[in-house]
C-alpha positions as YAML, in Angstrom:
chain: A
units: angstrom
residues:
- id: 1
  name: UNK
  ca: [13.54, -0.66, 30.68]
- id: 2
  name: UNK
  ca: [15.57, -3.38, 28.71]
- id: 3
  name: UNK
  ca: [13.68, -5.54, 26.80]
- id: 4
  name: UNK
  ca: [15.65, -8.92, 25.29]
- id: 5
  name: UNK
  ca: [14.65, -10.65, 21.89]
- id: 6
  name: UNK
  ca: [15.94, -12.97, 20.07]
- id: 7
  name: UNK
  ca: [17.89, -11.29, 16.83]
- id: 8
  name: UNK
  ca: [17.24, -13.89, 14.31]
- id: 9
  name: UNK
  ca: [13.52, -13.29, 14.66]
- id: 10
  name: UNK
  ca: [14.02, -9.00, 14.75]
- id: 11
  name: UNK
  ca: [16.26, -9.99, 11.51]
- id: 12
  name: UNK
  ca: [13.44, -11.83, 9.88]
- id: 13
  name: UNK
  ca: [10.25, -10.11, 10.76]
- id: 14
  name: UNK
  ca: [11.04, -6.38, 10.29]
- id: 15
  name: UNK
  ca: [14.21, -5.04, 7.90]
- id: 16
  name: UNK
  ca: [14.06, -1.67, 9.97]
- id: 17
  name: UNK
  ca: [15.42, -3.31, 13.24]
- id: 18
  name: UNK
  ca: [17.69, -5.68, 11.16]
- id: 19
  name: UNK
  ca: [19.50, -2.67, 9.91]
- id: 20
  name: UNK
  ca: [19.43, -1.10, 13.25]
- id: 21
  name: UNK
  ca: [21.16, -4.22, 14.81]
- id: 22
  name: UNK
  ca: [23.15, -4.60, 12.02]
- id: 23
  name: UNK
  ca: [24.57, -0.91, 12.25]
- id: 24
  name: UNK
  ca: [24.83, -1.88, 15.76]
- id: 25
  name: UNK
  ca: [26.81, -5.16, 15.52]
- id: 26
  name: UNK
  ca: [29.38, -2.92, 12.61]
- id: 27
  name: UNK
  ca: [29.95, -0.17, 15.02]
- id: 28
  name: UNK
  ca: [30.98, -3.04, 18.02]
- id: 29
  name: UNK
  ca: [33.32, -5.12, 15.41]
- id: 30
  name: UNK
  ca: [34.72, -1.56, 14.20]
- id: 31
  name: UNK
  ca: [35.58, 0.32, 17.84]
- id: 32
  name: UNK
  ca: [37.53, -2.80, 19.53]
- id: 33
  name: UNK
  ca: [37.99, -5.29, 16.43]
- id: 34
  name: UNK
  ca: [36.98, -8.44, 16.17]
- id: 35
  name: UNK
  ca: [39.09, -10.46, 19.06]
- id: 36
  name: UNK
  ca: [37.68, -7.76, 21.43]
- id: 37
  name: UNK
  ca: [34.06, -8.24, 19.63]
- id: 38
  name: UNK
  ca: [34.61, -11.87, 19.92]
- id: 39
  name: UNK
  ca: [35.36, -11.33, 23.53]
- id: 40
  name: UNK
  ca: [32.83, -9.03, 24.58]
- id: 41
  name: UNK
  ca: [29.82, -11.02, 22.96]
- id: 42
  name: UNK
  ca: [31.33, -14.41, 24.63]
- id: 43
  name: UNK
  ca: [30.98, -11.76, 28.11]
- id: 44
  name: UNK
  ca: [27.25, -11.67, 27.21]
- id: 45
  name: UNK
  ca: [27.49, -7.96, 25.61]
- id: 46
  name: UNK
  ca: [24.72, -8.06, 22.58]
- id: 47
  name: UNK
  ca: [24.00, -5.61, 20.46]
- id: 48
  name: UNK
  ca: [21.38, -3.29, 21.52]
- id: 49
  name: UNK
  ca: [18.82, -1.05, 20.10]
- id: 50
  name: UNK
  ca: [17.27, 2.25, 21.85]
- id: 51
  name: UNK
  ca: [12.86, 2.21, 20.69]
- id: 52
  name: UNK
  ca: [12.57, 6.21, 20.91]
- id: 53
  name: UNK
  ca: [8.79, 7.36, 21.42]
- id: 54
  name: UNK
  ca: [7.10, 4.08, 22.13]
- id: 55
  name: UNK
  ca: [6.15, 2.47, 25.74]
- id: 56
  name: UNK
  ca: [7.55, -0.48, 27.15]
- id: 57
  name: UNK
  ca: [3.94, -1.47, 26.99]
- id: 58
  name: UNK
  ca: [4.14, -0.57, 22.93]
- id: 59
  name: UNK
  ca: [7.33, -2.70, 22.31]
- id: 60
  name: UNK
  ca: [5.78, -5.76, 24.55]
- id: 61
  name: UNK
  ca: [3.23, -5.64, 22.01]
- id: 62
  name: UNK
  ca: [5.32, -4.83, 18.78]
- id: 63
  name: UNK
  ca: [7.53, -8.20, 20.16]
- id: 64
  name: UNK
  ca: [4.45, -10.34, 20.85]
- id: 65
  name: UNK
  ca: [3.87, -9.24, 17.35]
- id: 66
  name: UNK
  ca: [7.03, -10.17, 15.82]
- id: 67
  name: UNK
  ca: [6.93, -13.42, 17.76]
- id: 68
  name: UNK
  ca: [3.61, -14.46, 16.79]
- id: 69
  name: UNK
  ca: [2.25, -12.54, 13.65]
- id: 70
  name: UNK
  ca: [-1.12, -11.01, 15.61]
- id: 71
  name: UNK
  ca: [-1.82, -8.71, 18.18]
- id: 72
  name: UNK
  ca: [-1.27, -9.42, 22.23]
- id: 73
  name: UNK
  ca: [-4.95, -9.98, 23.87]
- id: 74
  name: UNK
  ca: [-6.08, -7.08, 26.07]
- id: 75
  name: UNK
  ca: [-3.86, -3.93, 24.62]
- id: 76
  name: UNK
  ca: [-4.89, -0.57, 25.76]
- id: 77
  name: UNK
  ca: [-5.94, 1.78, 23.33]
- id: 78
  name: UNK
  ca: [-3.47, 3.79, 23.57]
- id: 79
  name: UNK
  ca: [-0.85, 1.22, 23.57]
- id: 80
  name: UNK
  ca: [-2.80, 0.06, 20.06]
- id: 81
  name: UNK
  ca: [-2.38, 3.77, 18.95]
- id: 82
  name: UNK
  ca: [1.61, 3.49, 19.18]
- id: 83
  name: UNK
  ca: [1.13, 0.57, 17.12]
- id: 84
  name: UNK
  ca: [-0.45, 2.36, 14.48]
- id: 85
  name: UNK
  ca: [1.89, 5.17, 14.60]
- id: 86
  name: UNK
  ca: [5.20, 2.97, 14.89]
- id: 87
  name: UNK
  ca: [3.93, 0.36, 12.59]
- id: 88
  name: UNK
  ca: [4.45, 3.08, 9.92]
- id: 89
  name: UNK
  ca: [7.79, 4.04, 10.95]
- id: 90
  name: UNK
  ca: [9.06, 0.53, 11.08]
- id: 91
  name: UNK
  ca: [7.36, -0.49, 7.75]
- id: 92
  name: UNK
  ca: [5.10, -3.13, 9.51]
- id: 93
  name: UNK
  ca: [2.12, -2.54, 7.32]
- id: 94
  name: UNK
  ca: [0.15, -5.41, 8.62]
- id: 95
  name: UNK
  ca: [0.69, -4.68, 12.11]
- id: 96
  name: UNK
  ca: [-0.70, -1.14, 11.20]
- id: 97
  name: UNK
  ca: [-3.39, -2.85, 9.61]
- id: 98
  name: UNK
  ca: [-4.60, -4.85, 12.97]
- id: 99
  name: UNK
  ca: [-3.52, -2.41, 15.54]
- id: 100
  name: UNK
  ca: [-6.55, 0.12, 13.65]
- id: 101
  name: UNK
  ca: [-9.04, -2.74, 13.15]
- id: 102
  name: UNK
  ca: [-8.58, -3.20, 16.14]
- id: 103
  name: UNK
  ca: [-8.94, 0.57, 17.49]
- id: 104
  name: UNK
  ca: [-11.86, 0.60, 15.25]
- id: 105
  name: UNK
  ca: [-13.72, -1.90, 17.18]
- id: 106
  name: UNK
  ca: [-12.06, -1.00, 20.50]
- id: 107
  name: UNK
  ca: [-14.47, 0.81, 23.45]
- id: 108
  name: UNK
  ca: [-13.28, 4.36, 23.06]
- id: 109
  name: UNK
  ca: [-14.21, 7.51, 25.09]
- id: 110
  name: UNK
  ca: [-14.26, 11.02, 23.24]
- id: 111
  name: UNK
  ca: [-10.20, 11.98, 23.81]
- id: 112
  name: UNK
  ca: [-9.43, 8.63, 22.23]
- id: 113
  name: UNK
  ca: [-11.79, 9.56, 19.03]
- id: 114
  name: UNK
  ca: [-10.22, 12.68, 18.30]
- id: 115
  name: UNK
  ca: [-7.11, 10.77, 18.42]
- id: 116
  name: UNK
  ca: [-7.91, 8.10, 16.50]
- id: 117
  name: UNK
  ca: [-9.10, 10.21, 13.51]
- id: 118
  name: UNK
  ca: [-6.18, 12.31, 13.40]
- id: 119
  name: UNK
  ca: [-4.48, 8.89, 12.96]
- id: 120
  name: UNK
  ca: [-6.49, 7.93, 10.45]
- id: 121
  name: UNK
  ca: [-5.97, 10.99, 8.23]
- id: 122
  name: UNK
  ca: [-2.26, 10.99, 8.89]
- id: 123
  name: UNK
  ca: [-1.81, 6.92, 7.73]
- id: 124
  name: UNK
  ca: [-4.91, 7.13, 5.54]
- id: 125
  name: UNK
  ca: [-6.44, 4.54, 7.30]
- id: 126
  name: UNK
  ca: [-10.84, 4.41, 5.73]
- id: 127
  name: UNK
  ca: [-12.17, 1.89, 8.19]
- id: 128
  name: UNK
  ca: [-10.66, 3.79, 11.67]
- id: 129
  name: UNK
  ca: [-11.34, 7.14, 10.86]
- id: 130
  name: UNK
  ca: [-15.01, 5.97, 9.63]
- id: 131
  name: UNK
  ca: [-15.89, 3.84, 12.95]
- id: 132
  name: UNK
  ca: [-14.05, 7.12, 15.00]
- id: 133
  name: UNK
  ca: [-16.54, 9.25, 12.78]
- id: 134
  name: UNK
  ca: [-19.82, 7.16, 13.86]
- id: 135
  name: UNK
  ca: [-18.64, 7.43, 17.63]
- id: 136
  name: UNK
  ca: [-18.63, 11.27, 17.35]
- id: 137
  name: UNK
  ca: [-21.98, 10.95, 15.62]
- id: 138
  name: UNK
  ca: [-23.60, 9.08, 17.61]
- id: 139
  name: UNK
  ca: [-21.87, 10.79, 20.91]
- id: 140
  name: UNK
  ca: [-22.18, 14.30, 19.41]
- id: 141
  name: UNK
  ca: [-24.29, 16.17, 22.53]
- id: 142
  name: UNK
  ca: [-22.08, 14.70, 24.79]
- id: 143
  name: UNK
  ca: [-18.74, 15.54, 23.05]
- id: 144
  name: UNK
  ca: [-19.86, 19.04, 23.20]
- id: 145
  name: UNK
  ca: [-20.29, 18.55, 27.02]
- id: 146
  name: UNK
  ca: [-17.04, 16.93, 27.66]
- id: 147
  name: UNK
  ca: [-14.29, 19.57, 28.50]
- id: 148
  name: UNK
  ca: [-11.98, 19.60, 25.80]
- id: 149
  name: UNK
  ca: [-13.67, 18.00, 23.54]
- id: 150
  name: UNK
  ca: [-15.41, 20.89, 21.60]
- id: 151
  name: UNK
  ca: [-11.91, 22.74, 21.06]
- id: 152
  name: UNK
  ca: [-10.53, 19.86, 19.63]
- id: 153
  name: UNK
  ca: [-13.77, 19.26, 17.29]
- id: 154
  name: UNK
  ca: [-13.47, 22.43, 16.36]
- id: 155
  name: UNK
  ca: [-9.33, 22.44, 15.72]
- id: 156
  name: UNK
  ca: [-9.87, 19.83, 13.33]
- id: 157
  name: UNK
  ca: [-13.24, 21.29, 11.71]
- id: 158
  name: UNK
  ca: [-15.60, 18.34, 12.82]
- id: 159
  name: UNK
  ca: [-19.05, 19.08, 11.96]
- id: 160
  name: UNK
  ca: [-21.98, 16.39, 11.92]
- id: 161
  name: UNK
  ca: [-23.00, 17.25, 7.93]
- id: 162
  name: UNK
  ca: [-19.05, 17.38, 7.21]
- id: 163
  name: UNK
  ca: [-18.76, 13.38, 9.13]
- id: 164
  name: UNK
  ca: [-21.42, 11.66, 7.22]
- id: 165
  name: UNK
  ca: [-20.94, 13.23, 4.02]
- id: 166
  name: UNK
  ca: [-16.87, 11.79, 4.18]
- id: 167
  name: UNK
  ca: [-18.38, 8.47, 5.42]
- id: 168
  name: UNK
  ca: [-20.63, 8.28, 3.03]
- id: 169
  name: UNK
  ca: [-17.85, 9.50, 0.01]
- id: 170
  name: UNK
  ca: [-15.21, 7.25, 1.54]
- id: 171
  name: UNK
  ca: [-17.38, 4.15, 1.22]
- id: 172
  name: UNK
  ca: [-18.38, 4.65, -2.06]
- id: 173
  name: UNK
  ca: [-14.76, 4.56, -2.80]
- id: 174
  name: UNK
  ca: [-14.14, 8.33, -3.82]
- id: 175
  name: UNK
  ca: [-11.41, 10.10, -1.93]
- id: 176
  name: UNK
  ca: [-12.13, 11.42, 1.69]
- id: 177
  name: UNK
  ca: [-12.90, 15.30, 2.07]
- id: 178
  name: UNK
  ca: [-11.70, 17.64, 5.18]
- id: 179
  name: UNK
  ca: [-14.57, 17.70, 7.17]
- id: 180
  name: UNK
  ca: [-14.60, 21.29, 7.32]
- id: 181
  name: UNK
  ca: [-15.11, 21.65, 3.32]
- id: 182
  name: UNK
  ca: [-18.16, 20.63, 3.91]
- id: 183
  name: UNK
  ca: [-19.62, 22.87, 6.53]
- id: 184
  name: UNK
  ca: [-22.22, 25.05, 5.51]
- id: 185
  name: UNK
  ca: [-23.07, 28.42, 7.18]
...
């Protein structure tokens, strides 16, 4: 879908999109000059910009964002997970920020864990993948129940000793292990 915004706040709230309209508006002006650019914008033709691997739900959000400097009430965990994955692409660090507090206090079933720690260890992001940790803790029988769920556990070498002992090294401020280094046979 097409989603309009106004450019001067896109301009002013995130230099990745500026640049991208920018380019945009250079590559109008350039192909039919400026009487035809003139023309064409006076026609109602704006400058547009193509959002590759984020929902229509995700840029709603990323706009209320850039609107209003805080998150959209009610957002879907996964829409929040776009956020914290396009946040970093679009150098929106405090949007990344709030999209994984709020993941990190979001209600969460086991798929959403496993993704929200791999998101965590990709952005380096303490407070999610420690709150994603304590869910798989405290949910630990049942993740092994839950189709799926073991394979993935296992893909990314989550053990219960190898959880708490990176909780407990990441809040004392010492750099996060691999779970798996600390498995012990």
């Amino acid at each position: 879908g097409e989603i309009l915004a106004h450019r001067v706040v896109l301009y002013a709230r995130c230099d990745k999109l500026e640049a991208l309209l920018r380019f945009e508006e250079l590559q109008v002006d350039q192909s039919s000059r400026a009487a035809a650019a003139a023309t064409a914008l006076q026609e109602g033709e704006l400058p547009r910009v193509r959002l590759e691997g984020i929902s229509v739900e995700g840029v709603r959000a990323l706009l209320y964002y850039l609107y209003c400097a805080r998150l959209a009430p009610d957002l879907s965990t996964n829409t929040l997970m776009e956020l914290v994955y396009f946040s970093d692409e679009y150098m929106l660090p405090e949007l990344q920020t709030l999209a994984s507090h709020a993941l990190s206090h979001a209600s969460l079933d086991m798929a959403s864990v496993i993704d929200c720690i791999q998101l965590a260890r990709l952005f380096d992001l303490a407070p999610l993948h420690n709150a994603a940790s304590r869910y798989i803790l405290t949910n630990l029988n049942a993740a092994e129940e839950e189709p799926g769920a073991q394979e993935l556990l296992e893909e990314l070498h989550v053990t219960k000793r190898g959880l708490l002992l990176d909780i407990l090294t990441r809040r004392r401020g010492g750099f996060g292990f691999e779970s798996g280094d600390h498995e012990v046979d």
